[in-house]
Tab-separated table of C-alpha atoms and ligand atoms in Angstrom:
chain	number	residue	atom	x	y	z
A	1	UNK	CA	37.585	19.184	-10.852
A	2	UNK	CA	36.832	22.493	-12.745
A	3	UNK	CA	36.154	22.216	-16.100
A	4	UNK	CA	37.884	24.817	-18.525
A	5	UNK	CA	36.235	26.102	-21.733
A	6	UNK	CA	38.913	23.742	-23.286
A	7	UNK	CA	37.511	20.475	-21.779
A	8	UNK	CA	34.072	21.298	-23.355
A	9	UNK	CA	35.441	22.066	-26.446
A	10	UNK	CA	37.104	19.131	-27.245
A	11	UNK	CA	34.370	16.465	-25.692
A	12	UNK	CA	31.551	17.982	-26.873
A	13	UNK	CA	29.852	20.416	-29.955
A	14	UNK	CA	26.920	21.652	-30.716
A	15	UNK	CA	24.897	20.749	-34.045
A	16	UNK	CA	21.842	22.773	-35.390
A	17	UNK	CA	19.588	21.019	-37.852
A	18	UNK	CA	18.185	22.505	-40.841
A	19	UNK	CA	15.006	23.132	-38.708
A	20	UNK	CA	16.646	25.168	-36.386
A	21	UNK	CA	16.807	22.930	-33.027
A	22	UNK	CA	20.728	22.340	-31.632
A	23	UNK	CA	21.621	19.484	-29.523
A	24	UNK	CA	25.110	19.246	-27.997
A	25	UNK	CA	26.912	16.512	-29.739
A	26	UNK	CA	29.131	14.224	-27.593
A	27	UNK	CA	32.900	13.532	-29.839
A	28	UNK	CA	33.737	10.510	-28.902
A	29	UNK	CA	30.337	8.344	-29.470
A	30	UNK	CA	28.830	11.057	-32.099
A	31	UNK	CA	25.658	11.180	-30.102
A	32	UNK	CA	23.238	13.943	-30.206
A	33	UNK	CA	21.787	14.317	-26.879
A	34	UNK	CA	18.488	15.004	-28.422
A	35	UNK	CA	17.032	13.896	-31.677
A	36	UNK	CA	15.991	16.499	-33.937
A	37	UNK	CA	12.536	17.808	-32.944
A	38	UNK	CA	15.096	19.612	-30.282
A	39	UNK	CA	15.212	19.706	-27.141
A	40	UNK	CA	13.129	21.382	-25.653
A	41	UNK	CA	9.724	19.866	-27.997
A	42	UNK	CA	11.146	16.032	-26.724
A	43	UNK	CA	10.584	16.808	-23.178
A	44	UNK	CA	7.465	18.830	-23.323
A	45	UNK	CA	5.755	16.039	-25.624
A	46	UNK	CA	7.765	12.893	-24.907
A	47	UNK	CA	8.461	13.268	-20.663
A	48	UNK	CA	6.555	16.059	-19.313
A	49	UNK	CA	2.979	15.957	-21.270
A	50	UNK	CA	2.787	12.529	-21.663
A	51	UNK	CA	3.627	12.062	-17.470
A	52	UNK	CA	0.450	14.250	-16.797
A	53	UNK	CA	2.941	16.089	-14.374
A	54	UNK	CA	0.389	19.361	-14.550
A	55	UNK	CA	-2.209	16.763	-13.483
A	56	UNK	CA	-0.596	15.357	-10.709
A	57	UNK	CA	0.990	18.689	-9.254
A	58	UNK	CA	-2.855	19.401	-9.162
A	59	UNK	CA	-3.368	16.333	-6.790
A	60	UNK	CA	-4.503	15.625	-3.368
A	61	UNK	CA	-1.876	17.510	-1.318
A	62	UNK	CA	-1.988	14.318	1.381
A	63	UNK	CA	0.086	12.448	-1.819
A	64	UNK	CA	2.598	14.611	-0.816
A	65	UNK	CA	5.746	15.843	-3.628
A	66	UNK	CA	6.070	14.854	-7.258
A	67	UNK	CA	9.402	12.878	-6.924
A	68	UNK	CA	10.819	12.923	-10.528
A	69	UNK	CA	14.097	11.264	-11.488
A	70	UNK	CA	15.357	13.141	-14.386
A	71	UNK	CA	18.174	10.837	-16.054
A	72	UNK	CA	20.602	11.807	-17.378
A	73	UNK	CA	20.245	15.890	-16.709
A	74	UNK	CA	22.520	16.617	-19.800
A	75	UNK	CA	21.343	20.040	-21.070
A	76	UNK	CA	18.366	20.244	-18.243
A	77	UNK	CA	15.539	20.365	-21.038
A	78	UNK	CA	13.527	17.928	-19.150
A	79	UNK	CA	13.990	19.219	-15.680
A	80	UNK	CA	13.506	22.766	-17.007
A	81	UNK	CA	10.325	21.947	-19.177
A	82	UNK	CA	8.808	20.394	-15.424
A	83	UNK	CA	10.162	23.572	-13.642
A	84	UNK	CA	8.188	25.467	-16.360
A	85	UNK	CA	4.852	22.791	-15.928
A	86	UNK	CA	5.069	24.370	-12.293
A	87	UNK	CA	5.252	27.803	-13.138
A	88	UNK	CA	2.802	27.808	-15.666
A	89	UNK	CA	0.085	26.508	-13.002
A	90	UNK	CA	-1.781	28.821	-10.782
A	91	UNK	CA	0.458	29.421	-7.085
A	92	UNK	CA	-0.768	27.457	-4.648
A	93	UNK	CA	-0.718	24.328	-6.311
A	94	UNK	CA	-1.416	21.452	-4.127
A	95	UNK	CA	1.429	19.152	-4.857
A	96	UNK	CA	5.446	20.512	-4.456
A	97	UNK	CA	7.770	19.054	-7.387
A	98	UNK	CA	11.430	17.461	-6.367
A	99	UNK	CA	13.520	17.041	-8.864
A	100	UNK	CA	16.475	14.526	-8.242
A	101	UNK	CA	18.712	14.881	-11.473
A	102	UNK	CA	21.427	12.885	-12.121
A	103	UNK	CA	24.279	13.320	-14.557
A	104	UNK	CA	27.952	11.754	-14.286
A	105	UNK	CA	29.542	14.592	-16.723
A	106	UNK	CA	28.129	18.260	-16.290
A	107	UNK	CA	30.298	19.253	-19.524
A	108	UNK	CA	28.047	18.588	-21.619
A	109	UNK	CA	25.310	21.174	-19.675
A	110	UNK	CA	28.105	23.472	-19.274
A	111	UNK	CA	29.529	23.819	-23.222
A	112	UNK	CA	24.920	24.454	-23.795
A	113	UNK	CA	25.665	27.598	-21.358
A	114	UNK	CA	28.558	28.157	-23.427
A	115	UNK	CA	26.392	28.730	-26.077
A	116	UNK	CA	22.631	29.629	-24.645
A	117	UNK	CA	21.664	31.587	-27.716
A	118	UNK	CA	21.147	28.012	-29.314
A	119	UNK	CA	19.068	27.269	-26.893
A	120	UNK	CA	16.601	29.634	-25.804
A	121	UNK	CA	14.947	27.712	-22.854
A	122	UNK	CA	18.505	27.933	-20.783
A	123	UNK	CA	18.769	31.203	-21.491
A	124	UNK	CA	16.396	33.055	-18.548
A	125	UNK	CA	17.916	29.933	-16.547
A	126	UNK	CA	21.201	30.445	-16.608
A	127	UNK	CA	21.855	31.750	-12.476
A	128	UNK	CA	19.641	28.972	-11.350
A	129	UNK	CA	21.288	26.296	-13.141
A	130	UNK	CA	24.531	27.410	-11.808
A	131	UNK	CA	23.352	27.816	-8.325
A	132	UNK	CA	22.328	24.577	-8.508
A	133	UNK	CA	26.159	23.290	-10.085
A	134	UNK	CA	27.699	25.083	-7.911
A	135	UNK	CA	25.905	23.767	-4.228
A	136	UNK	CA	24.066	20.823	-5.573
A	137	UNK	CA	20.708	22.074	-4.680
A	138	UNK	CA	18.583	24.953	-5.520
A	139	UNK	CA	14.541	25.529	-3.607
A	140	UNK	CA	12.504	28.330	-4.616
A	141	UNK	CA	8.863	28.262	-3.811
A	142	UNK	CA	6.994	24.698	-4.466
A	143	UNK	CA	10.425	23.481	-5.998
A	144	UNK	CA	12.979	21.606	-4.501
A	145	UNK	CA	15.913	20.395	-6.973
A	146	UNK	CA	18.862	18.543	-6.346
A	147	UNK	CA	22.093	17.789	-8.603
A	148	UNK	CA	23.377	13.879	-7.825
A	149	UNK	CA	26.792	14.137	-10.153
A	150	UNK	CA	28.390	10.535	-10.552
A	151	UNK	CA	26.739	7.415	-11.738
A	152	UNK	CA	22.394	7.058	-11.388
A	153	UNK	CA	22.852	3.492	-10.101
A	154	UNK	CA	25.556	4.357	-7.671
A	155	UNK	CA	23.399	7.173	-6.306
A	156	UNK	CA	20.104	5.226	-6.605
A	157	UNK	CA	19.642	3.849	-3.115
A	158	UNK	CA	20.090	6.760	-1.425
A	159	UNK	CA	17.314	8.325	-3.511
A	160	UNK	CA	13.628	8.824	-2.494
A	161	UNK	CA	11.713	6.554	-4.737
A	162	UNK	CA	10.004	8.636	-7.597
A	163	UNK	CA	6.667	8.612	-8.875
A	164	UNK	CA	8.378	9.900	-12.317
A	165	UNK	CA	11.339	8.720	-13.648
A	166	UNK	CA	12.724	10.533	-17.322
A	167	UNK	CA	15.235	7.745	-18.377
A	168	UNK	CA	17.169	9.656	-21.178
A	169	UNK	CA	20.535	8.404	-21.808
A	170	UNK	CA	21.908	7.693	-25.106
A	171	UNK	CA	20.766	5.282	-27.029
A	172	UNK	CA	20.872	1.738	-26.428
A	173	UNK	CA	22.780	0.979	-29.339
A	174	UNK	CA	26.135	3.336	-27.870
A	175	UNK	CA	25.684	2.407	-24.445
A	176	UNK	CA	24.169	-0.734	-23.607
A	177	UNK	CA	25.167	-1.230	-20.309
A	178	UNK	CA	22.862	1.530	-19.561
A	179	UNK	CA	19.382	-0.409	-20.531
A	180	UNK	CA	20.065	-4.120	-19.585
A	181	UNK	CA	17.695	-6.312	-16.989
A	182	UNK	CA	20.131	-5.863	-14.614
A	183	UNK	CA	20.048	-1.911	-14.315
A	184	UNK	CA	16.434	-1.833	-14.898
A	185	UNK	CA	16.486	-4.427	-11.541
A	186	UNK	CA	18.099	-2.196	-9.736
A	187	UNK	CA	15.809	0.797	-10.725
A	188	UNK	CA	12.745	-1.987	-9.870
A	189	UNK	CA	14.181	-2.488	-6.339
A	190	UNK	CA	14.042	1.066	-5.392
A	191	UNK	CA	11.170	1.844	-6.353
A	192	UNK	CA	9.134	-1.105	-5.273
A	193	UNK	CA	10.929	-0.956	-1.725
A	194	UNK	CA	9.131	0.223	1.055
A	195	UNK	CA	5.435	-0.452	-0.369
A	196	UNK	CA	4.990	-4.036	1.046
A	197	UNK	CA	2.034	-4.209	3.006
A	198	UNK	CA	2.929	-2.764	6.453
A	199	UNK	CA	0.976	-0.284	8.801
A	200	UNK	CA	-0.384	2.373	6.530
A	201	UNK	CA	1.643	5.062	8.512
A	202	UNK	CA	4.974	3.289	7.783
A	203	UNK	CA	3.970	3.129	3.879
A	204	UNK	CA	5.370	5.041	1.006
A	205	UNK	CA	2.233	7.172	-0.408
A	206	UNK	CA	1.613	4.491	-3.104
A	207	UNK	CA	1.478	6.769	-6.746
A	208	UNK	CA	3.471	3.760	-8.401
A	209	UNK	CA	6.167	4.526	-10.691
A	210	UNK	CA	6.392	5.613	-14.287
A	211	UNK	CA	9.471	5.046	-16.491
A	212	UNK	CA	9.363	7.147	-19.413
A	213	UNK	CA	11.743	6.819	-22.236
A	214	UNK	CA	12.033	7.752	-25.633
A	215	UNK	CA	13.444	4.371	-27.311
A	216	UNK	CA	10.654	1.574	-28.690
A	217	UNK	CA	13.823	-0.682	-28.605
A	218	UNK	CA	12.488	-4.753	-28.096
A	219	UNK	CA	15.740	-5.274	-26.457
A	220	UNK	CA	14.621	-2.331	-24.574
A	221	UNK	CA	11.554	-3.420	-23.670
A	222	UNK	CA	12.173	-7.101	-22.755
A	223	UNK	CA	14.496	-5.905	-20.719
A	224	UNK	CA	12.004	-4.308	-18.452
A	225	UNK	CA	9.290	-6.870	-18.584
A	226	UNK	CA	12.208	-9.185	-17.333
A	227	UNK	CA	13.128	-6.677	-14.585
A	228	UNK	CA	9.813	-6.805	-13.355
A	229	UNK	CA	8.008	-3.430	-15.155
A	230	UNK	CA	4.547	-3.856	-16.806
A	231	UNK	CA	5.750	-2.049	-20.333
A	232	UNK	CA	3.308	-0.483	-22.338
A	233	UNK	CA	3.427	1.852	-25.696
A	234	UNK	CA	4.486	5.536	-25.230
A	235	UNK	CA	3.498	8.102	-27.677
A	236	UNK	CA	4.817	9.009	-30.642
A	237	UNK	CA	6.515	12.173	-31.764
A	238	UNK	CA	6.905	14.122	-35.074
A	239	UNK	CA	10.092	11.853	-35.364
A	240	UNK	CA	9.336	8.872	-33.753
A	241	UNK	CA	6.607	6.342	-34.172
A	242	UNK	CA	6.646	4.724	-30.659
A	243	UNK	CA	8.219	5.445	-27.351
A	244	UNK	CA	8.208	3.337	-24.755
A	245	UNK	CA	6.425	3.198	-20.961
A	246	UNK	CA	7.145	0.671	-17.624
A	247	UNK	CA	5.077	1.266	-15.197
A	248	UNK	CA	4.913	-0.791	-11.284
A	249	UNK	CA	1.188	-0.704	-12.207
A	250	UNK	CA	-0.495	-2.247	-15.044
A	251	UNK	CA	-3.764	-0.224	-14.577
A	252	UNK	CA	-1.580	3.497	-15.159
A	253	UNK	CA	-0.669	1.699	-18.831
A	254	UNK	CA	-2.780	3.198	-21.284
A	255	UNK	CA	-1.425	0.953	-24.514
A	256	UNK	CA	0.009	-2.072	-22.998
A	257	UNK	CA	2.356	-4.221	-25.081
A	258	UNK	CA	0.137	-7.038	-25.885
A	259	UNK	CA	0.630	-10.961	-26.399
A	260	UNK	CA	1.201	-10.444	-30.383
A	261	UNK	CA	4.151	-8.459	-29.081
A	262	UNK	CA	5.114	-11.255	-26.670
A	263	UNK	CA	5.406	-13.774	-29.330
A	264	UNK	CA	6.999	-11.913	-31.950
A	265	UNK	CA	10.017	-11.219	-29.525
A	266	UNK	CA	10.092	-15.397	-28.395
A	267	UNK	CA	10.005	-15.731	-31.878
A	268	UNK	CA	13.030	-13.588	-32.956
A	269	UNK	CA	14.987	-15.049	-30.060
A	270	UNK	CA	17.666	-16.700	-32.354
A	271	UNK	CA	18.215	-12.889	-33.836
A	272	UNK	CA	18.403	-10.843	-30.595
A	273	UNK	CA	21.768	-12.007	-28.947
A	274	UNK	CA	21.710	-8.907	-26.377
A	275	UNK	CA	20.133	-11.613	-23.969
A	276	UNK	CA	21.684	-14.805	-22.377
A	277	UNK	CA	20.269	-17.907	-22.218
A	278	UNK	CA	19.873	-17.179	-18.469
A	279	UNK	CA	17.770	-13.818	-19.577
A	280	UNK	CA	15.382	-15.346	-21.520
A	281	UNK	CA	14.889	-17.858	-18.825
A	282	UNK	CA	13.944	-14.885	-16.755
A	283	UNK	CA	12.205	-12.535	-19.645
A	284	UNK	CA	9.368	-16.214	-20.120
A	285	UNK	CA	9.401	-16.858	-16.399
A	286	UNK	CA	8.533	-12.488	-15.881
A	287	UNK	CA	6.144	-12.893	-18.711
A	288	UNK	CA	4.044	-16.011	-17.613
A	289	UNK	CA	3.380	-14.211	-14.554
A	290	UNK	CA	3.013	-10.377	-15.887
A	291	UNK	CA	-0.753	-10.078	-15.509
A	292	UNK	CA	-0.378	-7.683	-18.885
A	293	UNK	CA	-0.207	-10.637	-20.989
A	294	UNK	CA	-2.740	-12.622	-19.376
A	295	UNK	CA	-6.094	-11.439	-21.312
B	1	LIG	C1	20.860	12.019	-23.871
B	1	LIG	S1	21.683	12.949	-22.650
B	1	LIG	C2	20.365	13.538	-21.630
B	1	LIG	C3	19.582	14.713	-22.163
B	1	LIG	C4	18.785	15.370	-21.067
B	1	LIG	N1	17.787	14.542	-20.467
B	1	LIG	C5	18.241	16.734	-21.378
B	1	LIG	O1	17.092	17.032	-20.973
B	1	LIG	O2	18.946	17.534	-21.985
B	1	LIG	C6	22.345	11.663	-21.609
B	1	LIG	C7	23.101	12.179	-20.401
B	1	LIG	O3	23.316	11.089	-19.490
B	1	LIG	C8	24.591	11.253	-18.896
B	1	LIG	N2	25.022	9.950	-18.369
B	1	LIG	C9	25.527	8.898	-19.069
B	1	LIG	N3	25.763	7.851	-18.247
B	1	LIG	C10	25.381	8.240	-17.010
B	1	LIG	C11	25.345	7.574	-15.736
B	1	LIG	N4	25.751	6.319	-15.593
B	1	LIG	N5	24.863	8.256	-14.668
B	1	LIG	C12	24.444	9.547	-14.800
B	1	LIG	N6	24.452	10.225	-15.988
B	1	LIG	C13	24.906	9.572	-17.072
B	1	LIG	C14	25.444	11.786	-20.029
B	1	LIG	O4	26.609	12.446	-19.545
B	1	LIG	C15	24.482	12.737	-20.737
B	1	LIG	O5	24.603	14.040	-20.241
């Protein structure tokens, strides 16, 4: 269904800080989409630098595309701050990037065009990102993106599995549902399917998978140990002390979370109700066998 000007209007704002950075403010849960180092400085620092996406679009070619998952799209600042990784790197690089974003309300990305003088990294963007609303896909030369509107874990399976995955949604605190061991399960599955040992021509290229988010939630974070992740420390920002990394490899972790962590969280577990008996079950069961905690 077409949005009207009206729709955005009375879902979403936008809100400029006393530093100058705008997010676009969503009514009904008074969430910023982006905290206030802005936009466009969160996914440069927080998704795209600390991925090393320049350094792995500068790859062997036979590795063959980035796949990034960029989740939710909201405004596009992290999809748009990759397109600009690839533009910013010599032509010819060795390694195509394919973007697979995924957002169940485009509102929010359409009241930001709305408004593009608040946010100057939409603003020489504005025909591709509605080429790509309007058809679903846009590829110009070593890009290939495509727009997945309706639910990430409904569209999931159908997916390739990414070497990159941007896991932005609002915060855990809002939406829960969003960041339990169940969802981060189903992210696990995907991305761990296909690389069982077969005949090397039937394999995935095997890059792993890197979850990058910007909470340094323990709920968060147990969560994805019990899912099956190796979790590890994620840099910190101008606003935020600690972000957070899973990885399916333990060796791509540079800080992982280490045993002191481990038994800090087994010791608050009268104090963190998010998780069912049954969870923790799982979450010491993951953890006696995650090789992160075994030094
Ligand atoms: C914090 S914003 C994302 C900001 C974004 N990464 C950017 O670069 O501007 C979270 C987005 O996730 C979307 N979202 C929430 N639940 C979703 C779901 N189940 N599937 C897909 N998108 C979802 C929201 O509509 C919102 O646009």
């Amino acid at each position: 269904m077409k949005k009207t000007p009206d729709d955005r209007a009375s879902r979403f704002e936008i809100i400029t800080h006393d530093n100058g950075t705008s997010s676009v403010l969503e009514k009904s849960s008074r969430q910023a989409m982006h905290s206030r180092i802005g936009p466009w400085e969160e996914a440069k620092v927080l998704y795209v630098a600390q991925s090393g996406l320049a350094a792995r679009l500068a790859a062997s070619p036979a590795l063959g595309p980035v796949v990034l998952h960029d989740v939710g799209m909201g405004i596009s600042a992290n999809a748009l701050a990759a397109l600009d990784t690839l533009e910013t790197l010599e032509s010819g690089v060795p390694r195509s990037l394919e973007i697979h974003s995924f957002e169940n309300d485009l509102t929010g990305l359409l009241t930001a065009l709305d408004h593009s003088e608040k946010f100057p990294f939409l603003q020489n963007r504005q025909t591709l990102l509605r080429r790509l609303i309007e058809t679903g896909s846009v590829e110009v030369p070593n890009l290939s993106w495509k727009l997945h509107e309706g639910d990430y874990f409904e569209n999931l399976m159908n997916s390739p599995v990414p070497e990159l995955i941007y896991y932005d949604f609002y915060a855990p605190r809002i939406y829960p549902a969003l960041w339990t061991t169940d969802r981060f399960q189903e992210i696990h599955a995907q991305v761990t399917r296909n690389r069982s040992p077969c005949t090397p021509s039937e394999q995935t290229p095997d890059h792993g998978t890197e979850l990058y988010t910007y909470t340094a939630s323990t709920a968060v974070r147990a969560a994805l140990l019990a899912a099956g992740f190796h979790v590890g420390y994620g840099t910190s920002t101008a606003l935020k002390r600690e972000t957070t990394i899973a990885s399916t490899r333990l060796s791509s972790l540079q800080n992982p979370l280490e045993g002191k962590w481990l038994q800090k969280l087994m010791r608050s577990q009268p104090a963190m109700d998010v998780f069912t008996p049954e969870d923790w079950k799982i979450l010491r069961t993951q953890a006696a066998e995650n090789r992160q905690f075994k030094s």
